[in-house]
Tab-separated table of C-alpha atoms in Angstrom:
chain	number	residue	atom	x	y	z
A	115	UNK	CA	-0.223	-0.288	0.050
A	116	UNK	CA	1.576	3.153	-1.303
A	117	UNK	CA	2.016	5.684	1.958
A	118	UNK	CA	2.611	9.279	1.477
A	119	UNK	CA	2.868	11.800	4.279
A	120	UNK	CA	0.449	14.786	3.925
A	121	UNK	CA	2.453	17.957	5.258
A	122	UNK	CA	-0.338	20.216	4.464
A	123	UNK	CA	-2.531	18.561	6.714
A	124	UNK	CA	-3.315	19.422	10.723
A	125	UNK	CA	-5.220	18.688	13.571
A	126	UNK	CA	-7.877	19.596	15.558
A	127	UNK	CA	-8.985	18.127	19.021
A	128	UNK	CA	-12.086	18.449	20.007
A	129	UNK	CA	-12.260	16.766	23.940
A	130	UNK	CA	-15.202	16.597	26.498
A	131	UNK	CA	-18.040	14.579	27.596
A	132	UNK	CA	-20.296	16.864	24.898
A	133	UNK	CA	-18.203	16.537	21.483
A	134	UNK	CA	-19.980	14.901	19.919
A	135	UNK	CA	-23.369	17.101	20.663
A	136	UNK	CA	-21.170	20.017	20.210
A	137	UNK	CA	-20.001	19.007	16.535
A	138	UNK	CA	-23.493	17.349	15.713
A	139	UNK	CA	-24.997	20.943	15.687
A	140	UNK	CA	-22.228	22.746	13.704
A	141	UNK	CA	-21.150	20.281	10.811
A	142	UNK	CA	-22.777	18.611	7.862
A	143	UNK	CA	-22.384	15.028	8.395
A	144	UNK	CA	-23.597	12.611	11.316
A	145	UNK	CA	-20.867	12.872	13.913
A	146	UNK	CA	-22.037	9.620	15.540
A	147	UNK	CA	-20.776	8.022	12.358
A	148	UNK	CA	-17.013	8.663	13.449
A	149	UNK	CA	-15.984	5.371	16.002
A	150	UNK	CA	-12.587	3.575	16.486
A	151	UNK	CA	-11.662	2.792	13.001
A	152	UNK	CA	-13.865	4.469	10.977
A	153	UNK	CA	-14.424	8.127	10.014
A	154	UNK	CA	-16.621	10.838	9.187
A	155	UNK	CA	-16.017	13.461	6.337
A	156	UNK	CA	-18.221	16.604	6.866
A	157	UNK	CA	-17.632	20.574	6.700
A	158	UNK	CA	-18.276	23.879	8.563
A	159	UNK	CA	-20.600	26.479	6.637
A	160	UNK	CA	-21.461	29.836	7.360
A	161	UNK	CA	-24.825	30.688	8.310
A	162	UNK	CA	-26.013	31.335	4.951
A	163	UNK	CA	-24.969	27.449	3.903
A	164	UNK	CA	-21.269	28.379	2.411
A	165	UNK	CA	-18.170	26.191	2.747
A	166	UNK	CA	-15.715	27.429	4.774
A	167	UNK	CA	-13.557	24.336	5.734
A	168	UNK	CA	-13.449	20.338	5.500
A	169	UNK	CA	-12.338	17.577	8.004
A	170	UNK	CA	-12.259	14.092	8.587
A	171	UNK	CA	-13.603	13.536	12.038
A	172	UNK	CA	-11.566	10.615	13.395
A	173	UNK	CA	-12.501	8.795	17.225
A	174	UNK	CA	-9.203	8.753	19.074
A	175	UNK	CA	-11.523	6.431	21.582
A	176	UNK	CA	-10.100	7.892	24.645
A	177	UNK	CA	-12.632	11.178	24.756
A	178	UNK	CA	-11.489	13.035	22.081
A	179	UNK	CA	-12.597	13.678	18.436
A	180	UNK	CA	-9.661	14.629	16.103
A	181	UNK	CA	-10.111	16.374	12.714
A	182	UNK	CA	-8.297	15.682	9.919
A	183	UNK	CA	-7.928	19.490	8.457
A	184	UNK	CA	-5.778	21.584	6.489
A	185	UNK	CA	-3.083	22.645	8.635
A	186	UNK	CA	-3.296	26.468	7.591
A	187	UNK	CA	-6.887	26.261	8.561
A	188	UNK	CA	-6.371	24.733	12.133
A	189	UNK	CA	-6.667	27.507	13.988
A	190	UNK	CA	-9.338	29.442	12.350
A	191	UNK	CA	-11.334	26.147	13.083
A	192	UNK	CA	-10.749	26.194	16.295
A	193	UNK	CA	-11.486	29.985	17.234
A	194	UNK	CA	-14.784	29.290	14.559
A	195	UNK	CA	-16.040	26.578	16.686
A	196	UNK	CA	-15.332	28.208	20.080
A	197	UNK	CA	-17.974	31.094	19.043
A	198	UNK	CA	-20.785	28.223	19.408
A	199	UNK	CA	-19.025	26.536	22.741
A	200	UNK	CA	-21.407	28.586	24.983
A	201	UNK	CA	-21.921	26.025	28.156
A	202	UNK	CA	-20.636	22.876	26.424
A	203	UNK	CA	-18.507	20.927	27.910
A	204	UNK	CA	-15.522	20.914	25.165
A	205	UNK	CA	-11.860	21.985	24.589
A	206	UNK	CA	-10.964	22.979	21.804
A	207	UNK	CA	-7.257	23.158	20.463
A	208	UNK	CA	-4.967	22.730	17.470
A	209	UNK	CA	-3.106	19.815	17.860
A	210	UNK	CA	-1.080	19.916	14.344
A	211	UNK	CA	2.226	19.661	16.154
A	212	UNK	CA	1.370	16.290	18.350
A	213	UNK	CA	0.300	14.252	14.850
A	214	UNK	CA	1.534	13.275	11.828
A	215	UNK	CA	-1.204	13.087	9.023
A	216	UNK	CA	-0.355	10.259	6.020
A	217	UNK	CA	-3.234	8.793	3.621
A	218	UNK	CA	-2.321	5.547	2.376
A	219	UNK	CA	-4.124	3.645	-0.645
A	220	UNK	CA	-3.987	0.318	-3.018
A	221	UNK	CA	-4.867	-1.876	-0.272
A	222	UNK	CA	-7.870	-3.332	2.128
A	223	UNK	CA	-5.843	-2.377	5.055
A	224	UNK	CA	-3.219	-0.171	6.922
A	225	UNK	CA	-0.148	-1.200	8.292
A	226	UNK	CA	-0.009	-2.158	12.046
A	227	UNK	CA	1.597	0.295	14.359
A	228	UNK	CA	0.444	3.277	16.384
A	229	UNK	CA	-1.435	5.036	14.100
A	230	UNK	CA	-5.234	6.090	14.694
A	231	UNK	CA	-5.927	4.809	11.066
A	232	UNK	CA	-9.269	5.031	9.214
A	233	UNK	CA	-10.643	4.229	5.793
A	234	UNK	CA	-11.487	7.520	3.259
A	235	UNK	CA	-15.079	7.700	3.823
A	236	UNK	CA	-15.481	9.252	0.545
A	237	UNK	CA	-14.842	6.466	-1.694
A	238	UNK	CA	-13.407	2.860	-1.397
A	239	UNK	CA	-10.613	3.634	-3.887
A	240	UNK	CA	-9.819	6.596	-1.827
A	241	UNK	CA	-7.730	4.530	0.719
A	242	UNK	CA	-7.469	4.887	4.136
A	243	UNK	CA	-6.450	8.486	6.554
A	244	UNK	CA	-3.633	7.822	9.027
A	245	UNK	CA	-3.246	9.988	12.434
A	246	UNK	CA	0.582	9.186	13.525
A	247	UNK	CA	1.565	10.816	17.314
A	248	UNK	CA	4.426	13.226	16.786
A	249	UNK	CA	7.618	11.258	17.916
A	250	UNK	CA	6.497	7.796	17.809
A	251	UNK	CA	7.807	5.311	14.339
A	252	UNK	CA	5.331	6.704	11.497
A	253	UNK	CA	4.618	3.884	8.736
A	254	UNK	CA	7.378	3.940	6.332
A	255	UNK	CA	5.766	6.552	3.588
A	256	UNK	CA	7.086	4.922	0.141
A	257	UNK	CA	5.192	7.544	-1.750
A	258	UNK	CA	4.882	11.733	-2.106
A	259	UNK	CA	2.194	13.982	-1.555
A	260	UNK	CA	2.653	14.465	-5.099
A	261	UNK	CA	2.012	10.971	-5.624
A	262	UNK	CA	-1.344	11.289	-2.880
A	263	UNK	CA	-2.722	14.369	-5.165
A	264	UNK	CA	-2.458	12.712	-8.412
A	265	UNK	CA	-4.362	9.734	-6.908
A	266	UNK	CA	-7.002	11.915	-5.521
A	267	UNK	CA	-7.203	14.203	-9.069
A	268	UNK	CA	-7.766	10.857	-10.523
A	269	UNK	CA	-10.302	9.719	-8.710
A	270	UNK	CA	-11.916	13.556	-8.862
A	271	UNK	CA	-11.739	14.294	-5.099
A	272	UNK	CA	-11.680	18.339	-3.954
A	273	UNK	CA	-8.652	19.120	-2.024
A	274	UNK	CA	-10.451	21.992	0.687
A	275	UNK	CA	-9.104	25.447	-0.476
A	276	UNK	CA	-7.198	24.144	-3.573
A	277	UNK	CA	-10.605	23.653	-5.025
A	278	UNK	CA	-13.199	25.460	-3.086
A	279	UNK	CA	-13.575	29.121	-2.009
A	280	UNK	CA	-14.822	30.217	1.356
A	281	UNK	CA	-18.134	31.899	1.828
A	282	UNK	CA	-19.047	31.144	-2.126
A	283	UNK	CA	-19.020	27.292	-2.490
A	284	UNK	CA	-22.360	25.044	-1.960
A	285	UNK	CA	-21.220	21.704	-0.771
A	286	UNK	CA	-23.756	20.506	-3.371
A	287	UNK	CA	-21.130	21.648	-6.211
A	288	UNK	CA	-18.609	20.007	-5.043
A	289	UNK	CA	-19.895	16.282	-4.733
A	290	UNK	CA	-20.449	16.331	-1.088
A	291	UNK	CA	-23.638	14.460	-1.418
A	292	UNK	CA	-22.439	11.576	-3.429
A	293	UNK	CA	-18.719	11.707	-1.604
A	294	UNK	CA	-20.675	10.967	2.189
A	295	UNK	CA	-20.307	14.179	3.260
A	296	UNK	CA	-23.454	15.477	4.272
A	297	UNK	CA	-25.990	13.522	5.948
A	298	UNK	CA	-30.021	14.106	5.214
A	299	UNK	CA	-31.262	12.908	8.337
A	300	UNK	CA	-29.744	14.071	11.423
A	301	UNK	CA	-31.408	16.960	12.085
A	302	UNK	CA	-30.077	20.689	11.741
A	303	UNK	CA	-26.977	22.148	11.785
A	304	UNK	CA	-24.895	25.463	10.311
A	305	UNK	CA	-26.013	26.142	6.887
A	306	UNK	CA	-28.295	23.124	6.849
A	307	UNK	CA	-31.398	25.243	5.151
A	308	UNK	CA	-29.732	26.557	2.153
A	309	UNK	CA	-27.896	23.316	1.843
A	310	UNK	CA	-30.867	21.048	1.871
A	311	UNK	CA	-32.891	23.609	-0.617
A	312	UNK	CA	-30.556	23.505	-3.238
A	313	UNK	CA	-31.032	19.482	-3.555
A	314	UNK	CA	-34.752	19.416	-3.212
A	315	UNK	CA	-35.155	22.333	-5.617
A	316	UNK	CA	-32.391	20.887	-7.993
A	317	UNK	CA	-30.724	24.202	-7.557
A	318	UNK	CA	-27.017	23.490	-8.808
A	319	UNK	CA	-25.913	24.807	-12.155
A	320	UNK	CA	-22.121	24.056	-11.737
A	321	UNK	CA	-20.160	21.210	-10.694
A	322	UNK	CA	-16.632	20.721	-9.747
A	323	UNK	CA	-15.476	17.901	-12.045
A	324	UNK	CA	-12.278	16.086	-13.331
A	325	UNK	CA	-10.550	17.075	-16.268
A	326	UNK	CA	-7.941	15.918	-18.754
A	327	UNK	CA	-5.575	18.389	-20.142
A	328	UNK	CA	-4.924	17.143	-23.523
A	329	UNK	CA	-2.592	19.854	-24.999
A	330	UNK	CA	-0.587	22.346	-23.909
A	331	UNK	CA	0.165	23.585	-20.292
A	332	UNK	CA	-1.682	22.852	-16.834
A	333	UNK	CA	-3.751	25.857	-16.503
A	334	UNK	CA	-3.343	28.108	-13.400
A	335	UNK	CA	-6.034	27.764	-10.566
A	336	UNK	CA	-8.546	30.437	-11.571
A	337	UNK	CA	-7.977	30.597	-15.331
A	338	UNK	CA	-11.348	30.588	-17.018
A	339	UNK	CA	-12.448	27.733	-18.969
A	340	UNK	CA	-13.923	29.106	-22.161
A	341	UNK	CA	-16.489	27.371	-24.951
A	342	UNK	CA	-15.999	27.346	-28.981
A	343	UNK	CA	-17.847	30.620	-28.900
A	344	UNK	CA	-15.641	32.430	-26.513
A	345	UNK	CA	-18.361	32.267	-23.397
A	346	UNK	CA	-16.806	31.751	-19.912
A	347	UNK	CA	-18.021	27.877	-19.091
A	348	UNK	CA	-16.077	28.032	-15.524
A	349	UNK	CA	-12.679	28.037	-14.214
A	350	UNK	CA	-9.719	25.531	-13.664
A	351	UNK	CA	-9.009	24.811	-9.912
A	352	UNK	CA	-6.243	22.249	-8.830
A	353	UNK	CA	-4.452	20.119	-11.118
A	354	UNK	CA	-0.455	18.400	-11.535
A	355	UNK	CA	0.594	16.767	-14.270
A	356	UNK	CA	-2.221	16.528	-16.918
A	357	UNK	CA	-5.051	16.061	-14.595
A	358	UNK	CA	-6.834	19.066	-12.734
A	359	UNK	CA	-10.425	19.931	-11.498
A	360	UNK	CA	-12.532	22.346	-12.797
A	361	UNK	CA	-15.869	24.202	-11.810
A	362	UNK	CA	-17.901	23.912	-14.904
A	363	UNK	CA	-21.487	24.943	-15.749
A	364	UNK	CA	-23.294	21.600	-16.175
A	365	UNK	CA	-24.708	22.623	-19.920
A	366	UNK	CA	-20.623	22.464	-21.166
A	367	UNK	CA	-20.549	19.106	-19.728
A	368	UNK	CA	-24.062	17.995	-21.324
A	369	UNK	CA	-22.990	19.681	-24.496
A	370	UNK	CA	-19.401	17.637	-24.826
A	371	UNK	CA	-17.857	21.073	-25.977
A	372	UNK	CA	-14.515	21.736	-26.604
A	373	UNK	CA	-13.184	23.483	-23.839
A	374	UNK	CA	-9.993	26.225	-23.863
A	375	UNK	CA	-8.335	27.212	-20.588
A	376	UNK	CA	-5.299	29.354	-20.867
A	377	UNK	CA	-2.868	27.559	-23.369
A	378	UNK	CA	-4.336	24.592	-22.771
A	379	UNK	CA	-7.559	22.245	-24.192
A	380	UNK	CA	-9.399	20.326	-21.119
A	381	UNK	CA	-11.989	17.706	-21.493
A	382	UNK	CA	-14.457	16.423	-18.429
A	383	UNK	CA	-13.747	13.051	-17.571
A	384	UNK	CA	-17.032	12.470	-15.033
A	385	UNK	CA	-16.227	9.296	-13.116
A	386	UNK	CA	-18.395	6.867	-12.096
A	387	UNK	CA	-20.135	7.903	-8.813
A	388	UNK	CA	-20.731	11.642	-9.826
A	389	UNK	CA	-24.389	11.932	-10.437
A	390	UNK	CA	-25.233	14.603	-12.817
A	391	UNK	CA	-28.661	15.956	-14.331
A	392	UNK	CA	-27.932	15.965	-17.666
A	393	UNK	CA	-25.979	12.354	-17.213
A	394	UNK	CA	-28.786	11.037	-15.877
A	395	UNK	CA	-31.696	12.206	-18.337
A	396	UNK	CA	-29.678	10.536	-20.862
């Protein structure tokens, strides 16, 4: 199983007897899904239902929930979550220095050791998430984070702020429904109203989809994607090599248009897990 360290990932610790109830009312997914050996993927939204951060919730089995998040967002998450603590018996801290975060993929089980491990809940092919206490021997890493990046791009998985925009992105544009990042049954949470309305009224007009660069250099993030008539159809997000993710209007995907992005020509490549209205209607 390839294992890669993820130096851009950090950890937020949520401890205390009210930890589950506290997070349950704030994040997009059902926190009770997290248990030893099992993780949940969830997002924190604005009250208006726009993305702020996403993370994996892992149960340490000792009264702590650990949020595998972007390292650059850990302090923000502690601050934002702390606003809602009120009388809840929880303690929050940025524990990024206390853990090393790794990802493994390509096999059915992680290596033995001290790592806190759980399958990536988004897709079976995504592999495993591993948190190793700093100072202990981590599983031998035989891959680089760039290898993991290529793997997740091939699967079409978003990578936080590299693909999503704070206070602008709607979860269903980024596949959170199909990738097990939203619970439709657990009850209210911050931003739940817009998320539910977007689903039930079919308000999604754009989707973050994998693209292949057929010709030319990999476009930079934010480069407009243009149809043959010059009309903008979306924009490029993260990428590596000849793979990337782009936020595209659904009609551009349905028409199969030739798309230009900077000096490159790109082609959408819709993965089997993704449900698009135009595709379902075909």
